[in-house]
Coordinates of N, CA and C in Angstrom, one line a residue:
X1 N 0.9 -1.2 0.0 CA 0.0 0.0 0.2 C 0.9 1.2 -0.2
X2 N 0.4 2.3 -0.8 CA 1.2 3.4 -0.8 C 1.0 4.4 0.4
X3 N 1.9 5.2 0.8 CA 1.6 6.1 1.9 C 0.6 7.2 1.3
X4 N 0.4 8.2 2.1 CA -0.7 9.1 1.7 C 0.0 10.2 1.0
X5 N 1.3 10.5 1.3 CA 2.1 11.7 0.5 C 2.3 11.1 -0.9
X6 N 2.6 9.8 -1.1 CA 2.8 9.3 -2.5 C 1.4 9.2 -3.3
X7 N 0.6 9.0 -2.7 CA -0.8 8.8 -3.5 C -1.0 10.1 -3.7
X8 N -0.8 11.2 -3.1 CA -1.2 12.6 -3.5 C -0.3 13.0 -4.6
X9 N 1.0 12.6 -4.6 CA 1.8 13.0 -5.6 C 1.6 12.4 -7.0
X10 N 1.2 10.9 -6.9 CA 0.8 10.2 -8.1 C -0.6 10.6 -8.7
X11 N -1.6 11.0 -7.6 CA -2.9 11.7 -8.5 C -2.8 12.9 -8.9
X12 N -1.8 13.9 -8.5 CA -1.4 15.2 -9.0 C -0.8 14.8 -10.4
X13 N 0.1 14.2 -10.4 CA 1.0 13.8 -11.7 C 0.0 13.1 -12.6
X14 N -0.9 12.2 -12.4 CA -1.8 11.6 -13.4 C -2.7 12.6 -13.7
X15 N -3.5 13.6 -12.9 CA -4.5 14.5 -13.3 C -3.9 15.5 -14.2
X16 N -2.7 15.9 -13.7 CA -2.0 16.9 -14.5 C -1.9 16.5 -16.1
X17 N -1.4 15.1 -16.1 CA -1.0 14.8 -17.5 C -2.4 14.5 -18.4
X18 N -3.2 14.2 -17.9 CA -4.7 14.1 -18.2 C -5.2 15.4 -18.7
X19 N -5.0 16.3 -17.8 CA -5.6 17.7 -18.1 C -4.9 18.2 -19.3
X20 N -3.4 18.0 -19.2 CA -2.8 18.5 -20.6 C -3.2 17.9 -21.8
X21 N -3.6 16.5 -21.5 CA -4.3 15.7 -22.8 C -5.6 16.6 -23.4
X22 N -6.4 16.7 -22.5 CA -7.6 17.6 -22.6 C -7.5 18.7 -23.4
X23 N -6.5 19.6 -22.7 CA -6.0 21.1 -23.3 C -5.4 20.8 -24.7
X24 N -4.6 19.9 -24.9 CA -3.9 19.9 -26.1 C -4.9 19.3 -27.2
X25 N -6.0 18.4 -26.8 CA -6.8 17.9 -27.8 C -7.8 19.0 -28.4
X26 N -8.2 19.8 -27.2 CA -9.1 20.9 -27.6 C -8.4 21.9 -28.5
X27 N -7.2 22.3 -28.1 CA -6.3 23.6 -28.9 C -5.9 22.9 -30.2
X28 N -5.5 21.6 -30.3 CA -5.2 21.2 -31.6 C -6.2 21.0 -32.5
X29 N -7.4 20.6 -32.0 CA -8.7 20.5 -32.9 C -9.1 21.7 -33.4
X30 N -8.8 22.9 -32.7 CA -9.2 24.3 -33.1 C -8.4 24.7 -34.1
X31 N -6.9 24.4 -34.0 CA -5.9 24.8 -35.0 C -6.3 23.8 -36.3
X32 N -6.4 22.7 -36.2 CA -6.4 21.6 -37.4 C -7.8 21.9 -38.3
X33 N -8.9 22.0 -37.3 CA -10.0 22.7 -38.3 C -9.9 23.7 -38.9
X34 N -9.3 24.7 -38.2 CA -9.3 25.9 -38.9 C -8.3 26.1 -40.2
X35 N -7.2 25.2 -39.9 CA -6.5 25.1 -41.2 C -6.9 24.5 -42.3
X36 N -7.6 23.4 -42.1 CA -8.3 22.5 -42.9 C -9.5 23.1 -43.7
X37 N -10.3 24.0 -43.0 CA -11.7 24.3 -43.5 C -11.7 25.7 -44.0
X38 N -10.6 26.6 -43.8 CA -10.5 27.8 -44.5 C -10.3 27.7 -45.9
X39 N -11.2 28.3 -46.9 CA -10.9 28.3 -48.2 C -9.9 29.1 -48.3
X40 N -9.7 30.2 -47.7 CA -8.7 31.5 -48.2 C -7.4 31.2 -47.6
X41 N -7.3 30.1 -47.1 CA -5.7 29.6 -46.7 C -5.2 29.0 -47.9
X42 N -4.0 29.5 -48.3 CA -3.5 29.0 -49.4 C -2.5 27.7 -49.1
X43 N -2.5 26.9 -50.1 CA -1.9 25.3 -50.2 C -0.4 25.7 -50.1
X44 N 0.1 26.2 -49.2 CA 1.5 26.5 -49.3 C 2.2 25.3 -48.3
X45 N 3.6 25.4 -48.5 CA 4.3 24.2 -47.7 C 4.3 24.4 -46.3
X46 N 4.3 25.9 -45.8 CA 4.1 26.2 -44.3 C 2.9 25.9 -43.7
X47 N 1.4 26.0 -44.5 CA 0.2 25.5 -44.1 C 0.3 24.0 -43.9
X48 N 0.7 23.2 -45.0 CA 0.6 21.8 -44.9 C 1.5 21.3 -43.6
X49 N 2.8 21.8 -43.3 CA 3.4 21.3 -42.4 C 2.9 22.0 -41.1
X50 N 2.2 22.8 -41.0 CA 1.6 23.3 -39.6 C 0.3 22.2 -39.5
X51 N -0.4 22.0 -40.6 CA -1.5 20.9 -40.4 C -1.1 19.7 -40.0
X52 N 0.1 19.1 -40.5 CA 0.7 17.8 -40.1 C 1.1 17.8 -38.6
X53 N 1.8 18.9 -38.0 CA 2.2 19.2 -36.9 C 1.0 19.1 -35.9
X54 N 0.1 19.7 -36.3 CA -1.1 19.9 -35.3 C -1.9 18.3 -35.3
X55 N -1.8 17.8 -36.4 CA -2.5 16.3 -36.5 C -1.6 15.3 -35.5
X56 N -0.4 15.5 -35.8 CA 0.6 14.5 -35.0 C 0.4 14.9 -33.6
X57 N 0.4 16.1 -33.1 CA 0.1 16.6 -31.8 C -1.2 15.9 -31.3
X58 N -2.3 16.2 -32.1 CA -3.5 15.7 -31.7 C -3.5 14.1 -31.5
X59 N -2.6 13.3 -32.4 CA -2.3 12.0 -32.0 C -1.6 11.7 -30.7
X60 N -0.8 12.4 -30.6 CA 0.1 12.2 -29.1 C -0.7 12.6 -27.9
X61 N -1.5 13.5 -28.1 CA -2.7 13.9 -26.9 C -3.6 13.0 -26.7
X62 N -4.1 12.3 -27.7 CA -5.1 11.1 -27.8 C -4.7 9.9 -27.3
X63 N -3.5 9.5 -27.9 CA -2.9 8.0 -27.5 C -1.8 8.0 -26.5
X64 N -0.9 8.7 -26.8 CA 0.6 8.5 -26.0 C 0.4 9.1 -24.7
X65 N -0.1 10.1 -24.4 CA -0.2 10.7 -23.1 C -1.2 10.0 -22.3
X66 N -2.1 9.6 -22.5 CA -3.0 8.9 -21.5 C -2.4 7.6 -21.3
X67 N -1.8 6.9 -22.2 CA -1.2 5.4 -21.9 C 0.0 6.0 -20.9
X68 N 0.8 7.0 -21.3 CA 1.7 7.4 -20.5 C 1.5 7.7 -18.9
X69 N 0.2 8.5 -18.8 CA -0.3 8.7 -17.4 C -0.7 7.3 -16.7
X70 N -1.5 6.5 -17.5 CA -1.7 5.1 -16.9 C -0.5 4.2 -16.4
X71 N 0.5 4.3 -17.2 CA 1.7 3.5 -16.9 C 2.6 4.2 -15.7
X72 N 2.5 5.5 -15.7 CA 3.2 6.3 -14.5 C 2.4 5.8 -13.3
X73 N 1.0 6.0 -13.3 CA 0.4 5.6 -12.0 C 0.2 4.1 -11.6
X74 N 0.3 3.3 -12.6 CA 0.5 1.8 -12.4 C 1.8 1.6 -11.7
X75 N 2.9 2.1 -12.3 CA 4.2 1.8 -11.8 C 4.4 2.3 -10.5
X76 N 3.8 3.6 -10.1 CA 3.9 3.9 -8.7 C 3.0 3.2 -7.6
X77 N 2.1 2.8 -8.3 CA 0.9 1.9 -7.4 C 1.7 0.4 -7.1
X78 N 2.2 0.1 -7.8 CA 3.1 -1.3 -7.7 C 4.6 -1.1 -6.9
X79 N 4.9 0.0 -7.0 CA 6.1 0.5 -6.4 C 7.3 -0.1 -7.1
X80 N 7.1 -0.4 -8.5 CA 8.2 -1.1 -9.4 C 8.1 -0.2 -10.8
X81 N 9.2 -0.1 -11.3 CA 9.4 0.4 -12.5 C 8.8 -0.5 -13.7
X82 N 8.9 -1.7 -13.5 CA 8.7 -2.7 -14.6 C 6.9 -3.1 -14.4
X83 N 6.5 -2.8 -15.3 CA 5.0 -3.4 -15.0 C 4.3 -4.4 -15.8
X84 N 5.1 -4.8 -16.9 CA 4.7 -5.8 -17.7 C 4.9 -5.7 -19.1
X85 N 5.2 -7.0 -19.9 CA 5.6 -6.8 -21.1 C 4.4 -6.1 -22.2
X86 N 3.3 -6.7 -22.1 CA 2.2 -6.1 -23.0 C 2.0 -4.7 -22.8
X87 N 1.8 -4.3 -21.7 CA 1.5 -2.9 -21.4 C 2.9 -1.7 -22.0
X88 N 4.1 -2.5 -21.6 CA 5.3 -1.8 -22.1 C 5.3 -1.7 -23.5
X89 N 5.0 -2.5 -24.3 CA 5.1 -2.8 -25.7 C 4.1 -1.9 -26.2
X90 N 3.0 -1.7 -25.8 CA 1.9 -0.7 -26.3 C 2.3 0.7 -26.1
X91 N 3.0 1.1 -24.8 CA 3.4 2.2 -24.5 C 4.6 2.7 -25.3
X92 N 5.6 1.5 -25.5 CA 6.7 1.8 -26.2 C 6.5 2.2 -27.9
X93 N 5.7 1.2 -28.4 CA 5.2 1.4 -29.8 C 4.5 2.7 -30.0
X94 N 3.5 3.0 -29.4 CA 3.0 4.4 -29.7 C 3.8 5.6 -29.4
X95 N 4.9 5.5 -28.2 CA 5.6 6.8 -27.9 C 6.9 6.8 -29.3
X96 N 7.4 5.7 -29.7 CA 8.4 5.6 -30.6 C 7.7 6.0 -32.1
X97 N 6.3 5.7 -32.4 CA 5.8 5.8 -33.6 C 5.6 7.4 -33.8
X98 N 5.3 8.3 -32.7 CA 5.2 9.6 -32.8 C 6.3 10.3 -32.3
X99 N 7.4 9.7 -32.1 CA 8.6 10.4 -31.7 C 9.5 11.3 -32.6
X100 N 9.2 10.9 -33.7 CA 9.9 11.2 -35.1 C 9.7 12.7 -35.2
X101 N 8.4 13.2 -35.0 CA 7.9 14.3 -35.3 C 7.5 15.2 -34.0
X102 N 7.4 14.5 -33.0 CA 7.1 15.1 -31.6 C 8.0 16.5 -31.2
X103 N 9.6 16.1 -31.3 CA 10.4 17.3 -30.8 C 10.1 18.4 -31.7
X104 N 9.6 18.3 -33.1 CA 9.6 19.6 -33.9 C 8.2 20.3 -33.7
X105 N 7.3 19.6 -33.0 CA 6.0 20.2 -32.8 C 5.8 20.9 -31.5
X106 N 6.9 20.6 -30.7 CA 7.0 21.4 -29.5 C 7.3 22.8 -29.5
X107 N 8.3 23.1 -30.6 CA 8.5 24.6 -30.8 C 7.5 25.4 -30.9

């Protein structure tokens, strides 16, 4: 069983990550829909790259961050960094699949 201080830290960590997911999904949807639906936006390379970055950020906020939050909470609850092969495989594959573009989209 976790002590009360560690439970609070884990809860704050998980809620903050899930909050970032919700904010990221909302903001990326706003930008993505704006870029996609405005007819006066020219089809320039800049707008295509911006649309791609917002779409990849949307995927990260939808899939990778919630899995990361669950992974962190579960590993703290078990008091062990190794949580199981199947769960690690899902987290690793989703993280590595979006890692190629993620550092460029943070800027």
